[in-house]
């Protein structure tokens, strides 16, 4: 309930700064990066999310922001959700100590729903999120935003498949959905 659009943009002068967890990730991302502070978005209880779309989004944000996956589901609440915690392509981001950043530090700006970062091997990670309760379109021009001059292979990390060689990407995301891709040089 407090992850995506509920209470979005409500800022406090004292702790915890924001009600919505996504806003907190955006706000604190200014302190993160290689050999800096690591995000810790608290425990994840997937049984509290409405559907698999929302569950993928919360897992993705934790890992794209450079945080750990702290599983708080219990044996009697995890149900069929264990697969969401076992995505090896996304977990590899944590192993690589990857930390992405939002394009905007303002949670009311839709650019804050696009996160990017570069792996040590030169590959890029791009994550598009939709915090809204309606479908939204997100896009990114690789040359203008990342400095990637030539088309690169784009791999969907949730679908475990290559999308194709692209210079830009545009996607329509369902409510509270996400797309996490790797741009392979």
Coordinates of N, CA and C in Angstrom, one line a residue:
X1 N 0.8 -1.2 0.0 CA 0.0 0.0 0.0 C 0.9 1.3 0.0
X2 N 2.0 1.2 0.6 CA 2.9 2.4 0.8 C 4.1 2.4 -0.2
X3 N 4.0 1.5 -1.2 CA 5.2 1.3 -2.1 C 5.1 2.3 -3.3
X4 N 4.0 2.3 -3.9 CA 3.9 3.0 -5.2 C 3.3 4.4 -5.1
X5 N 2.0 4.5 -5.5 CA 1.4 5.8 -5.6 C 0.7 6.3 -4.4
X6 N 0.4 5.5 -3.4 CA -0.2 5.9 -2.2 C 0.7 6.9 -1.4
X7 N 0.3 8.0 -1.1 CA 1.1 9.0 -0.4 C 2.3 9.5 -1.1
X8 N 2.3 9.3 -2.4 CA 3.5 9.7 -3.2 C 3.8 11.2 -3.1
X9 N 5.0 11.6 -2.9 CA 5.4 13.0 -2.9 C 5.2 13.7 -1.6
X10 N 4.7 13.1 -0.6 CA 4.5 13.7 0.7 C 5.8 13.7 1.4
X11 N 6.4 14.8 1.7 CA 7.7 15.0 2.3 C 7.6 15.5 3.7
X12 N 8.4 15.0 4.6 CA 8.4 15.5 6.0 C 9.8 16.0 6.3
X13 N 9.9 16.9 7.2 CA 11.2 17.5 7.6 C 12.0 16.6 8.5
X14 N 11.3 15.7 9.2 CA 12.0 14.8 10.1 C 11.9 13.4 9.5
X15 N 12.3 12.4 10.3 CA 12.3 11.0 9.9 C 10.9 10.5 9.7
X16 N 10.6 9.9 8.7 CA 11.4 9.2 7.8 C 11.5 9.9 6.4
X17 N 11.2 11.1 6.3 CA 11.3 11.9 5.1 C 10.1 11.7 4.2
X18 N 9.8 10.5 3.9 CA 8.7 10.2 3.0 C 7.8 9.0 3.5
X19 N 6.5 9.0 3.2 CA 5.7 7.9 3.6 C 5.8 6.8 2.7
X20 N 5.9 7.0 1.4 CA 6.0 6.0 0.3 C 7.4 5.5 0.2
X21 N 7.6 4.2 0.3 CA 8.9 3.6 0.2 C 9.6 4.0 -1.1
X22 N 8.9 4.0 -2.2 CA 9.6 4.4 -3.4 C 10.2 5.8 -3.3
X23 N 9.4 6.7 -2.7 CA 9.9 8.1 -2.5 C 11.2 8.1 -1.7
X24 N 11.3 7.2 -0.7 CA 12.5 7.1 0.1 C 13.7 6.7 -0.7
X25 N 13.5 5.7 -1.5 CA 14.6 5.3 -2.4 C 15.1 6.4 -3.3
X26 N 14.2 7.2 -3.8 CA 14.5 8.3 -4.7 C 15.3 9.3 -3.9
X27 N 14.8 9.7 -2.7 CA 15.4 10.7 -1.9 C 16.8 10.3 -1.4
X28 N 17.0 9.1 -0.9 CA 18.3 8.6 -0.4 C 19.3 8.2 -1.4
X29 N 18.8 8.1 -2.7 CA 19.8 7.7 -3.7 C 20.9 8.6 -3.9
X30 N 20.7 9.9 -3.5 CA 21.8 10.8 -3.6 C 23.0 10.5 -2.8
X31 N 22.9 9.6 -1.8 CA 24.0 9.2 -1.0 C 24.6 7.8 -1.4
X32 N 24.1 7.2 -2.4 CA 24.5 5.8 -2.8 C 25.4 5.8 -3.9
X33 N 26.1 4.7 -4.1 CA 27.0 4.6 -5.2 C 28.2 3.6 -4.8
X34 N 29.1 3.5 -5.7 CA 30.2 2.6 -5.4 C 31.0 3.1 -4.2
X35 N 31.2 2.2 -3.2 CA 31.9 2.5 -2.0 C 31.2 3.6 -1.2
X36 N 29.9 3.7 -1.3 CA 29.1 4.6 -0.5 C 28.1 3.9 0.2
X37 N 27.1 4.6 0.7 CA 26.0 4.0 1.4 C 25.2 3.0 0.6
X38 N 24.8 1.9 1.2 CA 23.9 0.9 0.5 C 22.5 1.2 0.9
X39 N 21.6 1.1 0.0 CA 20.2 1.2 0.3 C 19.7 0.0 1.1
X40 N 18.8 0.2 2.0 CA 18.2 -0.9 2.8 C 16.7 -0.5 2.9
X41 N 15.9 -1.0 2.0 CA 14.5 -0.6 1.9 C 13.6 -1.4 2.9
X42 N 14.2 -2.1 3.8 CA 13.5 -2.9 4.8 C 13.1 -4.2 4.3
X43 N 12.4 -5.0 5.1 CA 12.0 -6.3 4.8 C 10.9 -6.3 3.7
X44 N 10.9 -7.4 2.9 CA 9.9 -7.5 1.9 C 9.0 -8.7 2.2
X45 N 7.7 -8.4 2.3 CA 6.7 -9.4 2.5 C 5.8 -9.4 1.2
X46 N 6.1 -10.3 0.3 CA 5.4 -10.3 -1.0 C 4.0 -10.6 -0.9
X47 N 3.6 -11.3 0.2 CA 2.2 -11.6 0.4 C 1.3 -10.3 0.7
X48 N 2.0 -9.2 0.9 CA 1.2 -7.9 1.1 C 1.0 -7.2 -0.2
X49 N 1.5 -7.7 -1.3 CA 1.3 -7.0 -2.6 C 0.2 -7.6 -3.4
X50 N -0.5 -6.8 -4.2 CA -1.7 -7.3 -4.9 C -1.5 -8.4 -5.9
X51 N -0.4 -8.3 -6.6 CA -0.3 -9.3 -7.8 C 1.2 -9.4 -8.1
X52 N 1.5 -10.3 -9.1 CA 2.9 -10.5 -9.5 C 3.6 -9.3 -10.1
X53 N 2.8 -8.4 -10.7 CA 3.3 -7.2 -11.3 C 3.9 -6.3 -10.2
X54 N 3.2 -6.1 -9.1 CA 3.7 -5.3 -8.0 C 4.9 -6.0 -7.3
X55 N 4.8 -7.3 -7.2 CA 5.9 -8.1 -6.5 C 7.2 -7.9 -7.3
X56 N 7.1 -8.0 -8.6 CA 8.3 -7.8 -9.4 C 8.9 -6.4 -9.3
X57 N 8.0 -5.4 -9.2 CA 8.5 -4.0 -9.0 C 9.2 -3.8 -7.7
X58 N 8.7 -4.3 -6.6 CA 9.4 -4.1 -5.3 C 10.7 -4.8 -5.3
X59 N 10.8 -6.1 -5.8 CA 12.1 -6.8 -5.9 C 13.0 -6.0 -6.7
X60 N 12.6 -5.6 -7.9 CA 13.4 -4.8 -8.9 C 14.0 -3.6 -8.3
X61 N 13.1 -2.8 -7.6 CA 13.6 -1.5 -7.0 C 14.7 -1.8 -6.0
X62 N 14.5 -2.7 -5.1 CA 15.5 -3.0 -4.1 C 16.9 -3.3 -4.8
X63 N 16.9 -4.2 -5.8 CA 18.1 -4.6 -6.4 C 18.7 -3.5 -7.3
X64 N 17.9 -2.8 -8.1 CA 18.4 -1.8 -8.9 C 19.0 -0.6 -8.1
X65 N 18.4 -0.3 -7.0 CA 18.9 0.7 -6.1 C 20.1 0.3 -5.3
X66 N 20.5 -0.9 -5.4 CA 21.7 -1.4 -4.8 C 21.5 -2.0 -3.4
X67 N 20.3 -2.3 -3.1 CA 20.0 -2.8 -1.8 C 19.9 -4.3 -1.7
X68 N 19.8 -4.9 -0.5 CA 19.7 -6.3 -0.4 C 18.2 -6.7 -0.5
X69 N 18.0 -8.0 -0.7 CA 16.6 -8.6 -0.6 C 16.5 -9.2 0.8
X70 N 15.7 -8.6 1.6 CA 15.5 -9.1 3.0 C 14.1 -9.7 3.0
X71 N 14.1 -11.0 2.9 CA 12.8 -11.8 2.9 C 12.2 -11.9 4.2
X72 N 10.9 -11.4 4.3 CA 10.2 -11.5 5.6 C 9.0 -12.4 5.5
X73 N 8.8 -13.0 4.3 CA 7.7 -13.9 4.1 C 8.0 -15.1 5.0
X74 N 6.9 -15.7 5.6 CA 7.0 -16.9 6.4 C 6.6 -18.1 5.6
X75 N 6.9 -19.3 6.2 CA 6.6 -20.5 5.5 C 5.1 -20.6 5.2
X76 N 4.3 -20.0 6.0 CA 2.8 -20.0 5.8 C 2.3 -18.8 5.0
X77 N 3.1 -17.9 4.6 CA 2.7 -16.7 3.8 C 3.3 -16.6 2.5
X78 N 4.4 -17.3 2.2 CA 5.1 -17.2 1.0 C 4.4 -17.8 -0.2
X79 N 3.5 -18.7 0.0 CA 2.7 -19.3 -1.0 C 3.6 -19.7 -2.2
X80 N 3.2 -19.2 -3.4 CA 3.9 -19.5 -4.7 C 4.9 -18.4 -5.1
X81 N 5.3 -17.6 -4.1 CA 6.1 -16.4 -4.5 C 7.6 -16.6 -4.4
X82 N 8.1 -17.8 -4.0 CA 9.5 -18.0 -3.9 C 10.3 -17.7 -5.2
X83 N 9.7 -18.0 -6.3 CA 10.3 -17.7 -7.6 C 10.7 -16.3 -7.8
X84 N 10.0 -15.4 -7.2 CA 10.3 -13.9 -7.3 C 11.7 -13.6 -6.6
X85 N 12.0 -14.3 -5.6 CA 13.2 -14.1 -4.9 C 14.4 -14.8 -5.5
X86 N 14.2 -15.6 -6.6 CA 15.2 -16.5 -7.2 C 15.6 -16.1 -8.6
X87 N 15.4 -14.9 -9.0 CA 15.7 -14.4 -10.3 C 17.2 -14.2 -10.4
X88 N 18.0 -15.1 -10.9 CA 19.4 -15.0 -10.9 C 20.0 -13.9 -11.6
X89 N 19.3 -13.4 -12.7 CA 19.8 -12.3 -13.5 C 19.7 -11.0 -12.7
X90 N 18.7 -10.9 -11.9 CA 18.5 -9.7 -11.1 C 19.4 -9.8 -9.8
X91 N 19.5 -11.0 -9.2 CA 20.3 -11.1 -8.0 C 21.8 -10.9 -8.4
X92 N 22.2 -11.1 -9.6 CA 23.6 -10.8 -10.1 C 23.9 -9.4 -9.9
X93 N 22.9 -8.5 -9.9 CA 23.2 -7.1 -9.7 C 23.7 -6.8 -8.3
X94 N 23.1 -7.5 -7.3 CA 23.5 -7.4 -6.0 C 24.9 -8.0 -5.8
X95 N 25.2 -9.1 -6.4 CA 26.5 -9.7 -6.3 C 27.6 -8.8 -6.9
X96 N 27.2 -8.1 -8.0 CA 28.1 -7.1 -8.7 C 28.2 -5.8 -7.9
X97 N 27.5 -5.6 -6.8 CA 27.5 -4.4 -6.1 C 27.0 -3.2 -6.9
X98 N 26.1 -3.5 -7.8 CA 25.5 -2.5 -8.7 C 24.6 -1.6 -7.9
X99 N 24.7 -0.3 -8.3 CA 23.8 0.7 -7.7 C 23.3 1.7 -8.8
X100 N 22.0 1.6 -9.1 CA 21.4 2.6 -10.0 C 21.0 3.8 -9.4
X101 N 20.6 4.8 -10.2 CA 20.1 6.1 -9.7 C 18.9 6.5 -10.6
X102 N 18.0 7.2 -10.0 CA 16.8 7.7 -10.8 C 17.3 8.9 -11.6
X103 N 16.6 9.1 -12.8 CA 17.0 10.2 -13.6 C 16.6 11.5 -13.0
X104 N 15.7 11.5 -12.0 CA 15.4 12.7 -11.3 C 15.3 12.4 -9.8
X105 N 15.8 13.3 -8.9 CA 15.7 13.1 -7.5 C 14.4 13.7 -6.9
X106 N 13.5 14.1 -7.8 CA 12.2 14.6 -7.4 C 11.1 13.5 -7.6
X107 N 10.5 13.0 -6.5 CA 9.6 11.9 -6.6 C 8.3 12.3 -7.3
X108 N 8.0 13.6 -7.5 CA 6.8 14.0 -8.3 C 7.1 14.1 -9.8
X109 N 8.4 13.9 -10.2 CA 8.8 14.0 -11.6 C 8.8 12.5 -12.1
X110 N 8.1 12.3 -13.2 CA 8.1 10.9 -13.7 C 9.5 10.4 -14.1
X111 N 10.5 11.2 -14.3 CA 11.8 10.8 -14.6 C 12.4 10.0 -13.4
X112 N 11.8 10.2 -12.2 CA 12.3 9.5 -11.0 C 11.9 8.0 -11.0
X113 N 11.0 7.7 -12.0 CA 10.6 6.3 -12.2 C 11.4 5.5 -13.2
X114 N 12.5 6.2 -13.7 CA 13.5 5.5 -14.6 C 14.8 5.6 -13.9
X115 N 15.4 4.4 -13.7 CA 16.6 4.2 -13.0 C 17.7 3.7 -13.9
X116 N 18.9 4.2 -13.9 CA 20.0 3.7 -14.7 C 21.3 3.6 -13.9
X117 N 22.1 2.7 -14.4 CA 23.5 2.6 -13.9 C 24.3 1.7 -14.7
X118 N 25.6 1.8 -14.6 CA 26.5 1.0 -15.4 C 27.3 0.0 -14.5
X119 N 27.3 -1.2 -15.1 CA 28.1 -2.3 -14.4 C 29.6 -2.1 -14.7
X120 N 30.4 -2.7 -13.9 CA 31.9 -2.6 -14.1 C 32.3 -3.0 -15.5
X121 N 31.6 -3.9 -16.1 CA 32.0 -4.4 -17.5 C 31.6 -3.5 -18.6
X122 N 30.9 -2.4 -18.3 CA 30.4 -1.4 -19.3 C 29.0 -1.6 -19.7
X123 N 28.4 -2.7 -19.3 CA 26.9 -2.9 -19.6 C 26.1 -1.9 -18.8
X124 N 25.0 -1.5 -19.3 CA 24.1 -0.6 -18.6 C 22.8 -1.4 -18.1
X125 N 22.3 -1.0 -17.0 CA 21.0 -1.5 -16.5 C 20.1 -0.3 -16.5
X126 N 18.9 -0.5 -17.1 CA 17.8 0.5 -17.2 C 16.6 -0.2 -16.6
X127 N 16.0 0.5 -15.6 CA 14.8 0.0 -15.0 C 13.7 1.1 -15.1
X128 N 12.6 0.7 -15.7 CA 11.4 1.6 -15.8 C 10.4 1.1 -14.8
X129 N 9.8 2.0 -14.1 CA 8.8 1.7 -13.1 C 7.5 2.6 -13.4
X130 N 6.4 2.0 -13.1 CA 5.2 2.8 -13.2 C 4.5 2.7 -11.8
X131 N 4.6 3.9 -11.1 CA 4.0 4.0 -9.8 C 2.5 4.3 -9.8
X132 N 2.0 4.6 -10.9 CA 0.6 5.0 -11.1 C -0.4 3.8 -11.1
X133 N -1.6 4.2 -10.9 CA -2.7 3.1 -10.9 C -3.3 2.9 -12.3
X134 N -2.7 3.6 -13.3 CA -3.1 3.4 -14.7 C -1.8 3.1 -15.5
X135 N -2.0 2.5 -16.7 CA -0.9 2.1 -17.6 C -0.2 3.4 -17.9
X136 N 1.2 3.4 -18.0 CA 2.0 4.5 -18.4 C 3.1 4.1 -19.3
X137 N 3.5 5.0 -20.2 CA 4.5 4.8 -21.2 C 5.8 5.4 -20.7
X138 N 6.9 4.7 -20.7 CA 8.2 5.2 -20.4 C 9.1 4.9 -21.6
X139 N 10.1 5.8 -21.8 CA 11.1 5.6 -22.9 C 12.4 6.2 -22.5
X140 N 13.5 5.8 -23.2 CA 14.8 6.3 -23.0 C 15.6 6.2 -24.3
X141 N 16.2 7.3 -24.7 CA 17.1 7.3 -25.8 C 18.5 7.0 -25.3
X142 N 19.2 5.9 -25.7 CA 20.4 5.5 -25.1 C 21.6 6.5 -25.4
X143 N 21.6 7.1 -26.5 CA 22.6 8.1 -26.9 C 22.5 9.3 -26.0
X144 N 21.3 9.9 -25.9 CA 21.1 11.2 -25.2 C 21.2 11.0 -23.7
X145 N 20.8 9.9 -23.1 CA 20.8 9.8 -21.7 C 22.0 9.0 -21.1
X146 N 22.5 8.1 -21.9 CA 23.6 7.2 -21.4 C 24.9 7.4 -22.2
X147 N 24.9 8.1 -23.3 CA 26.1 8.2 -24.2 C 26.4 6.9 -25.0
X148 N 25.4 6.0 -25.1 CA 25.6 4.8 -25.9 C 25.4 5.2 -27.3
X149 N 26.4 5.1 -28.2 CA 26.3 5.6 -29.5 C 25.7 4.7 -30.5
X150 N 26.0 3.4 -30.4 CA 25.5 2.4 -31.4 C 24.4 1.5 -30.8
X151 N 23.6 0.9 -31.6 CA 22.6 0.0 -31.1 C 23.2 -1.1 -30.3
X152 N 22.6 -1.5 -29.2 CA 23.1 -2.6 -28.3 C 22.1 -3.6 -28.1
X153 N 22.5 -4.8 -27.7 CA 21.6 -5.9 -27.4 C 20.9 -5.5 -26.1
X154 N 19.6 -5.6 -26.1 CA 18.8 -5.3 -24.9 C 18.2 -6.6 -24.4
X155 N 18.4 -6.9 -23.1 CA 17.9 -8.1 -22.5 C 17.0 -7.8 -21.4
X156 N 15.8 -8.4 -21.4 CA 14.8 -8.3 -20.3 C 15.2 -9.3 -19.2
X157 N 15.5 -8.7 -18.0 CA 16.0 -9.5 -16.9 C 14.9 -10.3 -16.2
X158 N 13.6 -10.0 -16.4 CA 12.5 -10.8 -15.8 C 12.1 -11.9 -16.8
X159 N 12.1 -11.6 -18.1 CA 11.7 -12.6 -19.0 C 12.9 -13.5 -19.5
X160 N 14.1 -13.1 -19.1 CA 15.3 -13.9 -19.4 C 15.4 -14.1 -20.9
X161 N 15.2 -13.0 -21.7 CA 15.3 -13.1 -23.1 C 15.8 -11.8 -23.7
X162 N 16.5 -11.9 -24.8 CA 16.9 -10.7 -25.5 C 15.7 -10.1 -26.3
X163 N 15.6 -8.8 -26.3 CA 14.6 -8.0 -27.0 C 15.0 -7.7 -28.4
X164 N 16.3 -7.4 -28.5 CA 16.9 -7.1 -29.8 C 17.9 -6.0 -29.7
X165 N 18.6 -5.6 -30.8 CA 19.5 -4.5 -30.9 C 18.8 -3.2 -31.0
X166 N 18.9 -2.3 -30.1 CA 18.2 -1.1 -30.1 C 19.1 0.1 -29.8
X167 N 18.6 1.3 -30.2 CA 19.2 2.6 -29.8 C 18.4 3.3 -28.8
X168 N 17.1 2.9 -28.6 CA 16.2 3.5 -27.7 C 15.2 2.4 -27.3
X169 N 14.4 2.7 -26.3 CA 13.4 1.8 -25.9 C 12.2 2.6 -25.4
X170 N 11.0 2.1 -25.7 CA 9.7 2.7 -25.3 C 8.9 1.5 -24.8
X171 N 8.3 1.6 -23.7 CA 7.4 0.5 -23.2 C 6.2 1.1 -22.4
X172 N 5.1 0.4 -22.6 CA 3.9 0.8 -21.8 C 3.8 -0.2 -20.7
X173 N 3.9 0.3 -19.5 CA 3.9 -0.5 -18.3 C 2.5 -0.6 -17.6
X174 N 2.1 -1.7 -17.1 CA 0.8 -1.8 -16.4 C 0.9 -1.1 -15.1
X175 N -0.2 -0.8 -14.4 CA -0.2 -0.2 -13.1 C 0.8 -0.9 -12.2
X176 N 1.6 -0.1 -11.5 CA 2.6 -0.6 -10.6 C 3.6 -1.6 -11.2
X177 N 3.8 -1.6 -12.5 CA 4.6 -2.5 -13.2 C 6.0 -2.0 -13.4
X178 N 6.9 -2.8 -13.9 CA 8.3 -2.5 -14.2 C 8.8 -3.3 -15.4
X179 N 9.9 -2.8 -15.9 CA 10.7 -3.5 -16.9 C 12.2 -3.2 -16.5
X180 N 13.0 -4.2 -16.4 CA 14.4 -4.1 -16.1 C 15.1 -4.7 -17.2
X181 N 16.0 -3.9 -17.9 CA 16.8 -4.4 -19.0 C 18.2 -4.2 -18.8
X182 N 19.0 -5.0 -19.5 CA 20.5 -4.9 -19.5 C 20.8 -4.5 -20.9
X183 N 21.6 -3.5 -21.1 CA 22.2 -3.1 -22.4 C 23.5 -3.7 -22.5
X184 N 23.7 -4.7 -23.3 CA 24.9 -5.5 -23.4 C 25.7 -5.0 -24.6
X185 N 26.9 -4.5 -24.2 CA 27.8 -3.9 -25.3 C 28.5 -5.0 -26.1

